[in-house]
Amino acid sequence: MLKITNLKATINEKLILKGLDLDIKPGEVHAIMGPNGSGKSTLANVLSGKNGYEIEGEISFNGMNLNDLKIEERAQKGIFLAFQYPLEIPGVNTNIFLKTSLNSVRKARGEKELDTLTFLKLIKEKAKELNIDEKFLSRQLNVGFSGGEKKKNEILQMKLLEPKLSILDETDSGLDIDALRIVADGVNSYKNKENAFLIITHYQRLLDYIKPDFIHVLSAGKIVKTGNADLGEQLEKTGYANLS
Amino acid sequence: MKNQDLNINKEYEYGFTTDIESIRAPKGLNEDTIKFISNIKKEPKWMLDWRLKAFNRLSSLKEPNWQKPKYPKINYQNLYYYSAPKSSSEKPKSLDEIDPKILETYKKLGIPLVEQQRLNGIAVDAVFDSVSVATTFKDELTKKGIIFCSISEAIQEHPDLVKKYLGSVIPLSDHYFATLNSAVFTDGSFVYIPPNTRCPMELSTYFRINASETGQFERTLIIADKGSYVSYLEGCTAPMRDENQLHAANVELIALDDAEIKYSTVQNWYPGDKNGVGGIYNFVTKRGACRGKNSKISWTQVETGSAITWKYPSCILQGDNSVGEFYSIAITNNYQKADTGTKMIHLGKNTKSKIISKGISAGNADNTYRGLVDINKKATNSRNYTQCDSLLMGNKCGAHTVPYIKNKNSTSTIEHEATTTKINEEQLYYCNQRGLDQEEAVSLIVNGFCKEVLQQLPMEFAVEAQKLVAISLEGSVG
């Protein structure tokens, strides 16, 4: 599904990713761990197409060259990024944002846009699955939401948009144990043979709930070690320092 | 990552011209022109005298020059002051008699005047260049004693009301453009709501400039008698032309005891092309008097068009406990300029005013909020709250906030908040990541920014206004 070959990314003349390779197949869950400043969030930004990076190397997503696509085109083709710090947009009703978003994606997929009633029915169902109070949906997008509420809202959007590749950028940071469980349940319930996950995290904690197929350790812009779920537990004990 | 192709500036949708034979006054500003206007409208002598008085005052007045947007000198002798479709020289008695070309024009503008297609629950007065061509739902309103007609008709049919209130809020020699309007005004709407009557539908006027080299001098007068309520909306469009056309309107509102007037404007005059050529000079005087106790006047404006917008819809809060409100969205793109705001003059006790202004500037445009809050010595326990927010898109536009605050009463309070922000790249990124393209994202964020004002608009127009906000900013973020 996603094949990254020798990816280099530079921002403000600083080389952050220094030749990264990664291969993700449908149905797989990959975790990226690594110390602060190793380039984890940069990888998420680059995959989503955020402006400001100079890119070298290849990123192929279901046969398409991602570098040719705009941010919204990548989103429409099925790349979803759950933000580490979801943005507040004052004055914009959450429901309206979600409906606009869903219909943009549906339109790009050649599906019929949903009318308000059908949408509301759908979103209420999805919100219930994640234990999100309906009232949240009529509030301004992320405005005055707690950290946990913002992250749950990201997972809600993921389940609504049904992406092929979901990138979770430190979704576990700032979550209490209950919220963490809800987020993990959300991911697990969406996981299937067709889609894939790239989970960026500092800690093993989230991986206790979402079992990864592969764990990659990113250090100084390169993947220095790849292993199975056990690698996480090992890292928790020994830290990153002894790796490279 | 790939730069968006956003150079496609959507064409101004209402820029077409209707090819129609018209009757014009001879070019130039002089007594003969004024007599021509008064004569063609078959006005009584008192009206002509009033106009001539204004014209004589004009020579002692100078055009104001304190405003931020400067404009080339207007040659007043080179303008037509009256232009009307020939077919309407005798005012048509029914809609069947209106020139089909005019009906077609309004249909294209989304304002159907014909019976079967009328907008639900909205009565429309349609003003084409210098004359009102049709007023809908008149009979239904008459049954309630509500008068809704063109000002020309009101001068004929309701002279006592016109004499009593015309010029009572904007005096004859108030300032250059107001006085010019008093001398040469051609048409506009007249509304009278009788005591204890709630107007059952939205009243609206749709102004259309069609003829070239013509100034439009609209005059509107709305009186809400004791205990009455009315909501009124005006919309405006004009063809695309290289010349700058002048629209100098006077709007007077009078609210008596316990009455409320809600006045909304969606202004979409031709803004000029993207190099700043052409467009309407929108120099407008709008003032409301809360003359009675517990009265309320609320102005809402969405200003997206015009090359230059220069207006300060104001409230004179004379009656005790009266309330004035001003909600404004001013959007300037390309080379548009706006200098707009309000004046809240507190004279009565316990008077309250609220000002919410949202200025959005893009391209090379310049946007100024200018407002006066003046609390008089006798206006005890009065309050004002002002909030001015400016949003900038790109590096070449400007936003300015010029509040004048005078408080001569120690028991009164004034609050002023102001913010200036640039459109947030991270917010755009977030929206893009959710599948929204650049235009959709800008529209969503800007509509959110304007929400407090948009929600003041009557429901039927709020959706239109949201679309207009989006269209006005197309191509502004690259």
XYZ file of C-alpha atoms in Angstrom:
722
model
C 0.000 0.000 0.000
C 2.689 2.478 1.024
C 6.253 2.161 -0.115
C 8.821 4.722 0.935
C 12.249 4.552 -0.668
C 15.249 6.562 0.492
C 13.107 9.469 1.685
C 14.920 12.662 2.543
C 13.096 15.724 3.868
C 14.560 19.150 4.501
C 12.902 22.076 6.225
C 14.482 25.499 6.668
C 17.673 24.077 5.177
C 17.829 21.437 7.870
C 17.864 17.804 6.821
C 15.447 15.931 9.091
C 14.756 12.624 7.343
C 17.995 11.172 6.027
C 17.089 8.269 3.804
C 14.131 6.398 5.203
C 12.655 3.183 3.843
C 9.311 1.771 4.860
C 6.913 -0.746 3.363
C 3.350 -1.026 4.663
C 0.912 -3.620 3.351
C -2.876 -3.687 3.732
C -3.987 -5.070 7.086
C -0.740 -4.179 8.862
C -0.155 -2.030 11.891
C 3.230 -0.322 12.041
C 4.506 1.632 15.005
C 7.235 4.220 14.820
C 9.023 4.920 18.064
C 11.998 7.068 18.745
C 13.424 9.858 20.831
C 12.405 13.502 20.570
C 13.686 15.173 17.433
C 14.251 11.932 15.556
C 11.867 12.984 12.752
C 8.663 11.139 13.719
C 6.298 14.037 13.247
C 8.162 15.139 10.135
C 7.397 11.754 8.600
C 3.703 12.221 9.387
C 3.744 15.752 7.930
C 5.580 14.685 4.790
C 3.187 11.805 4.144
C 0.196 14.133 4.498
C 1.793 16.646 2.142
C 2.285 19.561 4.509
C 3.871 22.602 2.850
C 7.398 23.736 3.553
C 9.404 20.542 3.070
C 11.867 19.784 0.333
C 11.511 16.156 -0.583
C 13.840 13.665 -2.187
C 13.138 9.993 -2.699
C 9.984 8.170 -3.562
C 6.692 7.713 -1.794
C 4.337 5.411 -3.594
C 0.803 4.946 -2.303
C -1.355 2.347 -4.072
C 0.648 2.911 -7.221
C 0.440 6.702 -7.118
C 3.397 8.985 -6.609
C 2.381 10.919 -3.502
C 4.778 13.766 -4.230
C 2.549 14.753 -7.130
C -0.563 15.137 -5.005
C -1.856 18.090 -3.008
C -2.727 17.700 0.671
C -6.461 17.386 0.014
C -5.922 14.943 -2.851
C -3.949 12.643 -0.570
C -6.724 12.890 2.008
C -9.314 12.116 -0.650
C -7.276 9.114 -1.812
C -7.370 7.695 1.700
C -4.531 9.099 3.793
C -5.664 10.274 7.185
C -3.525 12.005 9.776
C -4.731 12.180 13.354
C -3.004 15.358 14.544
C -0.868 15.557 17.619
C -2.375 18.982 18.265
C -5.789 19.137 16.529
C -6.577 22.690 15.434
C -9.345 24.827 16.880
C -11.500 26.572 14.298
C -13.672 29.162 16.042
C -17.176 29.738 14.729
C -17.216 26.478 12.771
C -19.703 23.938 14.027
C -18.154 20.460 14.407
C -21.028 18.816 12.551
C -20.706 21.179 9.609
C -16.955 20.617 9.442
C -17.376 16.841 9.518
C -20.088 16.928 6.887
C -18.058 19.158 4.566
C -15.072 16.910 5.047
C -16.960 13.680 4.467
C -18.674 15.012 1.378
C -15.389 16.249 -0.122
C -13.948 12.793 0.307
C -17.090 11.050 -0.949
C -17.206 13.306 -3.982
C -13.586 12.462 -4.811
C -14.399 8.753 -4.450
C -17.285 9.166 -6.874
C -19.878 8.518 -4.189
C -23.062 10.430 -3.601
C -22.789 13.347 -1.173
C -24.831 12.846 1.969
C -27.715 15.129 2.819
C -27.915 16.590 6.293
C -30.338 14.067 7.720
C -28.455 10.995 6.526
C -25.229 12.546 7.732
C -26.588 13.300 11.195
C -27.815 9.745 11.578
C -24.408 8.389 10.585
C -22.379 10.710 12.780
C -24.539 10.028 15.822
C -23.899 6.310 15.414
C -20.159 6.785 15.082
C -20.051 9.167 18.040
C -21.873 6.641 20.188
C -19.308 3.955 19.373
C -16.604 6.232 20.727
C -18.576 7.315 23.751
C -18.692 10.896 22.483
C -21.565 12.999 23.760
C -23.750 14.257 20.888
C -23.515 17.749 22.324
C -19.893 17.899 21.226
C -20.966 17.729 17.640
C -22.833 21.003 17.834
C -19.932 22.837 19.483
C -17.316 24.851 17.620
C -14.626 22.606 16.198
C -12.189 21.680 18.975
C -12.775 25.039 20.695
C -12.595 24.556 24.448
C -12.253 20.766 24.034
C -10.002 19.017 26.527
C -6.935 17.190 25.215
C -8.761 13.873 25.423
C -11.850 15.223 23.660
C -9.744 16.550 20.816
C -8.062 13.189 20.313
C -11.365 11.332 20.433
C -12.642 13.766 17.835
C -9.702 12.816 15.595
C -10.571 9.137 15.872
C -14.202 9.971 15.159
C -13.127 11.684 11.944
C -10.988 8.704 11.032
C -13.905 6.326 11.412
C -16.139 8.680 9.466
C -13.795 9.164 6.514
C -12.780 5.488 6.316
C -9.196 6.035 5.138
C -6.920 3.333 3.775
C -3.881 4.501 5.693
C -4.334 6.100 9.100
C -1.377 7.902 10.619
C -1.705 8.549 14.338
C 0.765 11.195 15.438
C 1.253 10.818 19.205
C -2.455 10.342 19.648
C -1.748 8.851 23.083
C -0.051 11.932 24.487
C -2.184 13.761 27.017
C -4.713 10.940 27.371
C -5.839 9.473 30.653
C -6.213 5.720 30.836
C -9.944 5.729 30.026
C -9.543 7.953 26.997
C -6.590 5.880 25.857
C -8.733 2.770 25.956
C -11.525 4.435 23.987
C -9.065 5.632 21.341
C -7.508 2.171 21.120
C -10.923 0.516 20.865
C -11.778 2.956 18.098
C -8.693 1.952 16.165
C -9.156 -1.770 16.782
C -12.779 -1.688 15.685
C -11.824 0.018 12.431
C -8.852 -2.227 11.691
C -9.402 -4.757 8.905
C -7.612 -6.530 6.078
C -7.967 -3.637 3.691
C -6.550 -0.779 5.708
C -3.317 -0.040 7.497
C -2.050 2.025 10.413
C 1.100 3.955 11.106
C 1.237 4.752 14.796
C 3.748 7.293 15.991
C 4.387 7.195 19.703
C 6.932 7.723 22.429
C 5.656 5.055 24.713
C 4.777 1.403 24.817
C 1.537 2.301 26.631
C -0.663 2.657 23.516
C 0.847 -0.491 22.022
C -0.466 -2.497 24.969
C -3.898 -1.835 23.517
C -3.176 -1.742 19.796
C -0.959 -4.626 18.910
C 1.503 -3.653 16.150
C 2.819 -6.081 13.568
C 6.049 -4.128 13.299
C 7.850 -1.633 15.459
C 10.425 0.638 13.853
C 12.856 2.726 15.806
C 13.559 6.073 14.222
C 16.717 7.829 15.220
C 18.331 10.880 13.630
C 16.150 10.606 10.548
C 16.645 6.939 9.791
C 15.040 3.692 10.817
C 17.722 1.997 12.889
C 15.889 -1.068 14.056
C 12.765 -2.995 13.122
C 11.152 -5.721 15.139
C 7.896 -7.227 16.263
C 5.689 -6.213 19.214
C 8.303 -7.407 21.713
C 10.687 -4.660 20.660
C 8.453 -2.097 22.345
C 8.645 -3.761 25.697
C 12.372 -4.094 25.369
C 12.704 -0.381 24.569
C 10.577 0.491 27.567
C 13.199 -1.156 29.767
C 16.421 -0.133 28.057
C 15.545 3.199 26.421
C 16.712 4.408 23.034
C 20.226 5.294 24.082
C 21.630 1.777 23.775
C 20.295 1.213 20.291
C 22.339 2.907 17.620
C 2.943 20.626 -1.426
C 2.271 21.388 -5.040
C 1.239 24.994 -5.238
C -2.460 25.387 -5.771
C -3.737 26.842 -8.982
C -5.773 29.606 -7.545
C -5.399 32.284 -10.163
C -8.882 31.621 -11.398
C -10.681 34.625 -10.075
C -14.334 33.865 -10.431
C -15.998 36.445 -12.637
C -18.417 38.826 -10.949
C -21.634 36.952 -11.449
C -23.916 39.963 -11.752
C -21.799 41.948 -14.188
C -24.194 41.799 -17.129
C -25.943 44.800 -18.652
C -29.601 44.895 -19.651
C -30.036 46.485 -23.056
C -33.021 48.692 -22.498
C -34.137 52.062 -23.749
C -33.993 54.640 -21.019
C -35.011 58.187 -20.340
C -32.243 60.317 -18.899
C -32.016 63.734 -17.395
C -29.551 65.981 -19.245
C -26.001 65.536 -17.979
C -24.804 67.765 -15.182
C -25.646 68.966 -11.708
C -27.728 72.149 -11.771
C -31.175 73.482 -10.913
C -32.561 72.298 -14.229
C -31.561 68.716 -13.503
C -33.288 68.887 -10.130
C -36.396 70.404 -11.691
C -36.318 67.678 -14.337
C -36.236 64.945 -11.661
C -38.958 66.567 -9.590
C -41.079 67.181 -12.663
C -40.808 63.669 -14.112
C -41.824 62.318 -10.717
C -44.742 64.776 -10.620
C -43.660 65.923 -7.199
C -45.535 68.525 -5.164
C -43.923 71.929 -4.844
C -42.762 71.402 -1.238
C -40.603 68.541 -2.391
C -38.983 70.542 -5.167
C -38.346 73.400 -2.735
C -36.699 70.985 -0.323
C -34.447 69.650 -3.069
C -33.477 73.140 -4.212
C -32.709 74.151 -0.652
C -30.349 71.204 -0.420
C -28.786 72.115 -3.766
C -28.123 75.665 -2.573
C -26.476 74.366 0.586
C -24.263 72.127 -1.483
C -22.213 75.020 -2.831
C -21.058 75.867 0.701
C -20.006 72.288 1.486
C -16.823 70.450 0.601
C -16.344 66.745 0.055
C -14.922 65.230 3.238
C -11.315 64.072 2.956
C -10.524 62.553 6.342
C -11.269 59.003 5.219
C -8.526 56.514 4.461
C -9.452 55.565 0.861
C -8.718 58.443 -1.481
C -10.402 58.652 -4.868
C -9.876 60.735 -7.979
C -11.925 63.898 -8.170
C -15.459 63.188 -9.332
C -16.692 65.412 -12.136
C -20.252 65.995 -11.015
C -21.094 67.829 -14.209
C -20.299 64.769 -16.273
C -22.866 62.481 -14.618
C -26.440 61.628 -15.358
C -28.614 62.073 -12.265
C -31.666 60.361 -13.600
C -31.990 57.303 -15.771
C -35.093 55.174 -16.000
C -36.271 52.441 -18.329
C -38.562 54.124 -20.817
C -41.234 51.523 -20.248
C -41.588 52.533 -16.628
C -42.076 56.253 -17.178
C -45.688 55.596 -16.387
C -45.427 53.397 -13.362
C -46.893 50.010 -14.308
C -50.009 49.199 -12.377
C -49.447 45.490 -12.243
C -46.591 43.107 -12.778
C -47.990 42.126 -16.177
C -47.221 45.598 -17.431
C -43.541 45.552 -16.482
C -41.094 45.349 -19.344
C -40.205 41.633 -19.703
C -36.532 42.635 -20.035
C -36.610 44.045 -16.534
C -38.391 40.990 -15.155
C -35.720 38.887 -16.844
C -32.967 40.996 -15.256
C -34.310 40.431 -11.758
C -34.852 36.771 -12.480
C -31.182 36.479 -13.445
C -30.284 38.176 -10.175
C -32.310 35.597 -8.294
C -35.095 38.024 -7.380
C -38.217 36.778 -9.160
C -40.908 39.423 -9.228
C -43.615 37.418 -10.953
C -46.422 36.159 -8.811
C -45.860 32.396 -8.983
C -42.137 32.484 -8.266
C -42.016 35.080 -5.540
C -39.706 34.554 -2.637
C -41.591 33.084 0.219
C -42.411 35.505 2.979
C -40.363 38.343 1.550
C -41.836 41.464 0.011
C -39.538 43.072 -2.549
C -39.257 46.615 -3.858
C -37.116 46.519 -6.997
C -35.181 49.658 -7.890
C -33.687 49.781 -11.395
C -31.283 52.724 -11.838
C -33.345 55.702 -10.696
C -36.808 54.219 -10.337
C -38.706 51.611 -8.439
C -40.086 49.142 -10.994
C -42.122 46.839 -8.817
C -43.196 46.185 -5.268
C -44.498 42.755 -4.372
C -46.983 41.642 -1.679
C -48.342 45.145 -1.415
C -51.956 44.149 -0.926
C -51.263 41.752 1.905
C -49.311 44.424 3.722
C -51.926 47.111 3.163
C -54.473 44.997 5.015
C -52.373 45.388 8.170
C -51.984 49.109 7.578
C -48.341 48.676 6.621
C -47.094 50.998 3.933
C -44.335 49.582 1.744
C -43.781 51.440 -1.494
C -41.246 53.493 -3.380
C -40.332 56.835 -1.849
C -41.658 58.538 -5.009
C -45.044 57.010 -4.410
C -44.951 57.916 -0.725
C -44.325 61.566 -1.613
C -47.555 61.471 -3.619
C -49.680 59.279 -1.391
C -48.400 59.882 2.136
C -47.033 63.437 2.102
C -47.674 64.045 5.805
C -45.495 61.164 6.901
C -42.767 62.076 4.426
C -42.816 65.753 5.409
C -42.668 64.861 9.081
C -39.779 62.428 8.920
C -37.695 63.034 5.772
C -34.461 64.731 6.794
C -35.289 64.399 10.474
C -32.399 62.013 11.095
C -30.000 63.138 8.374
C -30.391 66.925 8.198
C -30.450 68.577 4.807
C -26.926 69.927 5.072
C -25.362 67.126 7.088
C -22.351 66.634 4.842
C -21.517 66.833 1.157
C -22.810 63.478 -0.053
C -25.901 63.507 2.169
C -26.784 66.958 0.886
C -26.115 65.925 -2.714
C -28.486 63.035 -2.182
C -31.155 65.341 -0.717
C -30.990 67.458 -3.877
C -31.030 64.720 -6.501
C -32.356 61.541 -4.906
C -34.415 59.560 -7.350
C -35.930 56.529 -5.683
C -35.724 54.109 -2.833
C -38.124 52.534 -0.406
C -40.593 53.880 2.084
C -41.858 51.847 5.004
C -44.339 52.749 7.697
C -45.399 50.232 10.318
C -48.460 51.307 12.316
C -48.566 51.102 16.129
C -48.477 47.660 17.777
C -47.977 45.874 14.473
C -45.445 43.216 13.791
C -44.639 43.207 10.093
C -45.513 39.630 9.031
C -42.763 39.292 6.424
C -39.274 40.488 5.596
C -39.319 43.667 3.566
C -36.542 44.111 1.086
C -35.288 46.382 -1.627
C -33.115 45.223 -4.449
C -31.011 47.960 -6.011
C -29.679 47.505 -9.485
C -27.485 49.979 -11.332
C -27.748 49.348 -15.072
C -27.083 52.530 -17.070
C -23.534 53.835 -17.521
C -22.265 57.261 -16.446
C -25.129 57.366 -14.010
C -25.068 58.044 -10.328
C -27.579 56.216 -8.183
C -29.008 58.317 -5.400
C -31.193 56.127 -3.318
C -33.315 57.463 -0.509
C -34.926 55.169 1.993
C -37.112 56.106 4.933
C -38.406 53.622 7.485
C -40.693 54.541 10.353
C -41.639 52.050 13.041
C -44.468 53.504 15.077
C -45.029 52.712 18.763
C -44.718 49.065 19.688
C -44.087 47.870 16.124
C -41.441 45.634 14.567
C -39.975 45.370 11.103
C -37.080 43.527 9.510
C -35.789 45.033 6.289
C -33.108 43.872 3.901
C -31.414 45.486 0.949
C -29.297 43.918 -1.754
C -27.319 45.581 -4.506
C -25.556 44.684 -7.766
C -24.235 46.491 -10.831
C -22.746 45.641 -14.245
C -19.008 45.362 -14.787
C -17.636 48.595 -16.236
C -14.271 50.294 -16.496
C -15.668 53.533 -15.114
C -16.257 54.199 -11.449
C -19.909 54.773 -10.714
C -21.210 56.679 -7.736
C -23.858 55.316 -5.418
C -24.620 57.911 -2.742
C -27.554 56.795 -0.655
C -29.296 58.239 2.373
C -31.153 55.875 4.644
C -33.124 57.170 7.623
C -34.711 54.989 10.276
C -37.031 56.173 13.012
C -38.101 53.939 15.891
C -40.722 55.320 18.258
C -41.555 54.017 21.778
C -41.023 50.252 22.159
C -40.478 49.817 18.415
C -37.751 47.780 16.787
C -36.151 48.016 13.359
C -33.761 45.413 12.059
C -31.970 46.602 8.929
C -29.726 44.237 6.991
C -27.591 44.955 3.965
C -25.904 42.571 1.591
C -23.832 44.867 -0.576
C -22.351 43.319 -3.676
C -21.825 46.220 -6.050
C -19.287 45.560 -8.787
C -15.894 45.747 -7.015
C -13.748 46.546 -10.051
C -11.464 44.071 -11.786
C -8.467 42.466 -10.146
C -6.233 45.380 -11.128
C -8.569 47.845 -9.473
C -10.125 49.250 -12.636
C -13.770 50.234 -12.391
C -16.211 49.468 -9.625
C -18.752 51.366 -7.597
C -18.004 54.163 -5.162
C -20.376 53.295 -2.378
C -20.614 56.508 -0.326
C -23.586 56.004 1.880
C -25.140 57.772 4.864
C -27.234 55.547 7.060
C -28.575 56.746 10.340
C -31.266 55.586 12.698
C -32.941 57.439 15.531
C -34.186 55.477 18.522
C -36.548 58.306 19.269
C -38.845 56.532 21.695
C -38.192 54.847 25.002
C -37.267 51.137 24.882
C -36.775 51.337 21.130
C -34.168 49.365 19.265
C -32.338 49.686 15.969
C -30.061 46.962 14.745
C -27.841 47.324 11.666
C -26.315 44.271 10.046
C -24.141 44.675 6.989
C -22.241 42.316 4.739
C -20.082 44.500 2.531
C -18.310 42.497 -0.136
C -18.590 44.631 -3.266
C -17.681 48.171 -4.412
C -14.296 49.646 -5.290
C -14.621 51.923 -2.259
C -17.064 51.438 0.576
C -17.454 54.399 2.847
C -20.299 54.227 5.339
C -21.101 54.360 9.019
C -24.615 53.133 9.808
C -25.317 54.912 13.084
C -27.752 55.018 15.962
C -28.875 58.055 17.874
C -30.120 56.652 21.166
C -32.497 59.401 22.276
C -35.147 57.395 24.117
C -34.404 56.080 27.597
C -33.501 52.364 27.630
C -33.064 52.363 23.874
C -30.670 49.931 22.201
C -28.420 50.297 19.168
C -26.574 47.446 17.501
C -24.117 47.266 14.627
C -22.958 43.976 13.160
C -20.607 44.225 10.228
C -18.609 42.083 7.862
C -16.453 44.022 5.426
C -14.472 42.015 2.912
C -11.951 43.659 0.638
C -9.978 41.788 -2.016
C -7.667 42.854 -4.870
C -7.622 46.692 -4.823
C -10.880 47.253 -2.956
C -10.974 49.716 -0.114
C -13.392 49.973 2.764
C -13.634 52.559 5.511
C -16.646 51.575 7.516
C -17.970 51.388 11.045
C -20.648 53.065 13.076
C -21.545 55.890 15.404
C -23.415 55.206 18.609
C -24.628 58.442 20.171
C -25.996 57.831 23.670
C -28.357 60.595 24.773
C -31.050 58.806 26.828
C -30.655 57.089 30.185
C -29.817 53.361 30.379
C -29.057 53.230 26.694
C -27.059 50.302 25.383
C -25.041 49.765 22.255
C -23.152 46.843 20.844
C -20.687 46.871 17.959
C -19.342 43.707 16.368
C -17.116 44.345 13.375
C -15.306 41.734 11.289
C -12.928 43.058 8.668
C -11.311 40.717 6.163
C -8.594 41.923 3.877
C -6.950 40.089 0.995
C -4.864 40.903 -2.080
C -3.760 44.546 -2.098
C -6.875 45.718 -0.320
C -7.232 48.062 2.600
C -9.840 47.731 5.313
C -10.521 50.289 8.029
C -12.911 50.117 10.944
C -13.771 53.614 12.100
C -16.283 54.053 14.864
C -17.517 56.586 17.377
C -19.033 55.827 20.755
C -20.254 59.043 22.340
C -21.934 58.905 25.740
C -23.597 62.166 26.635
C -23.633 63.822 30.059
C -27.281 62.889 30.663
C -26.999 59.290 29.479
C -26.635 57.770 32.921
C -25.991 54.037 33.302
C -25.313 53.583 29.623
C -23.161 50.853 28.225
C -21.261 50.102 25.084
C -19.469 46.981 24.052
C -17.264 47.038 20.972
C -15.402 44.174 19.379
C -13.365 44.676 16.222
C -11.625 41.726 14.656
C -9.499 41.893 11.552
C -8.321 38.999 9.472
C -5.497 39.396 6.987
C -4.779 37.126 4.040
C -1.379 37.536 2.464
C 1.251 40.232 3.002
C 0.067 43.066 0.816
C -3.229 44.000 2.421
C -3.925 46.292 5.333
C -6.265 46.445 8.309
C -6.794 49.498 10.489
C -8.939 50.138 13.541
C -9.784 53.714 14.447
C -12.113 53.884 17.438
C -13.204 57.271 18.784
C -14.506 57.037 22.332
C -16.099 59.882 24.283
C -17.628 59.340 27.685
C -18.974 62.341 29.550
C -20.890 60.320 32.113
C -19.209 58.639 35.061
C -21.957 56.061 35.613
C -21.558 54.665 32.098
C -19.162 52.036 30.831
C -17.455 51.423 27.533
C -15.618 48.261 26.579
C -13.483 47.922 23.488
C -11.755 44.803 22.260
C -9.789 44.503 19.062
C -7.779 41.736 17.433
C -5.833 41.450 14.205
C -4.830 38.031 12.958
C -3.471 36.474 9.824
C -5.281 33.515 8.368
C -3.775 30.562 10.122
C -1.739 28.236 7.869
C -2.108 25.390 10.351
C -5.883 25.680 10.235
C -5.780 25.548 6.447
C -3.508 22.504 6.594
C -5.880 20.792 9.000
C -8.844 21.424 6.691
C -6.865 20.262 3.637
C -5.930 17.076 5.447
C -9.624 16.407 5.902
C -10.152 16.587 2.144
C -11.209 20.224 1.773
C -9.533 22.150 -1.023
C -8.017 25.566 -0.445
C -11.140 27.523 -1.401
C -13.428 25.396 0.742
C -11.022 25.703 3.654
C -10.784 29.487 3.391
C -14.533 29.767 3.081
C -15.079 27.606 6.147
C -12.559 29.446 8.317
C -13.719 32.904 7.229
C -17.362 32.018 7.704
C -16.454 30.835 11.192
C -14.677 34.139 11.812
C -17.826 36.026 10.725
C -20.330 33.782 12.441
C -21.508 36.261 15.069
C -22.517 38.640 12.301
C -23.880 36.099 9.814
C -26.256 34.712 12.391
C -27.866 38.133 12.710
C -29.101 37.952 9.130
C -32.607 36.739 8.353
C -32.389 33.011 7.674
C -33.249 33.253 3.988
C -30.251 35.467 3.367
C -27.712 33.939 5.708
C -26.991 31.102 3.292
C -26.611 33.506 0.364
C -24.319 35.696 2.432
C -22.116 32.726 3.341
C -21.696 31.889 -0.324
C -20.935 35.506 -1.100
C -18.229 35.572 1.568
C -16.635 32.552 -0.084
C -16.876 33.945 -3.624
C -15.454 37.333 -2.625
C -12.305 35.702 -1.353
C -11.744 33.305 -4.207
C -8.183 33.371 -5.385
C -6.988 35.220 -2.296
C -4.805 32.479 -0.820
C -2.127 30.876 -2.965
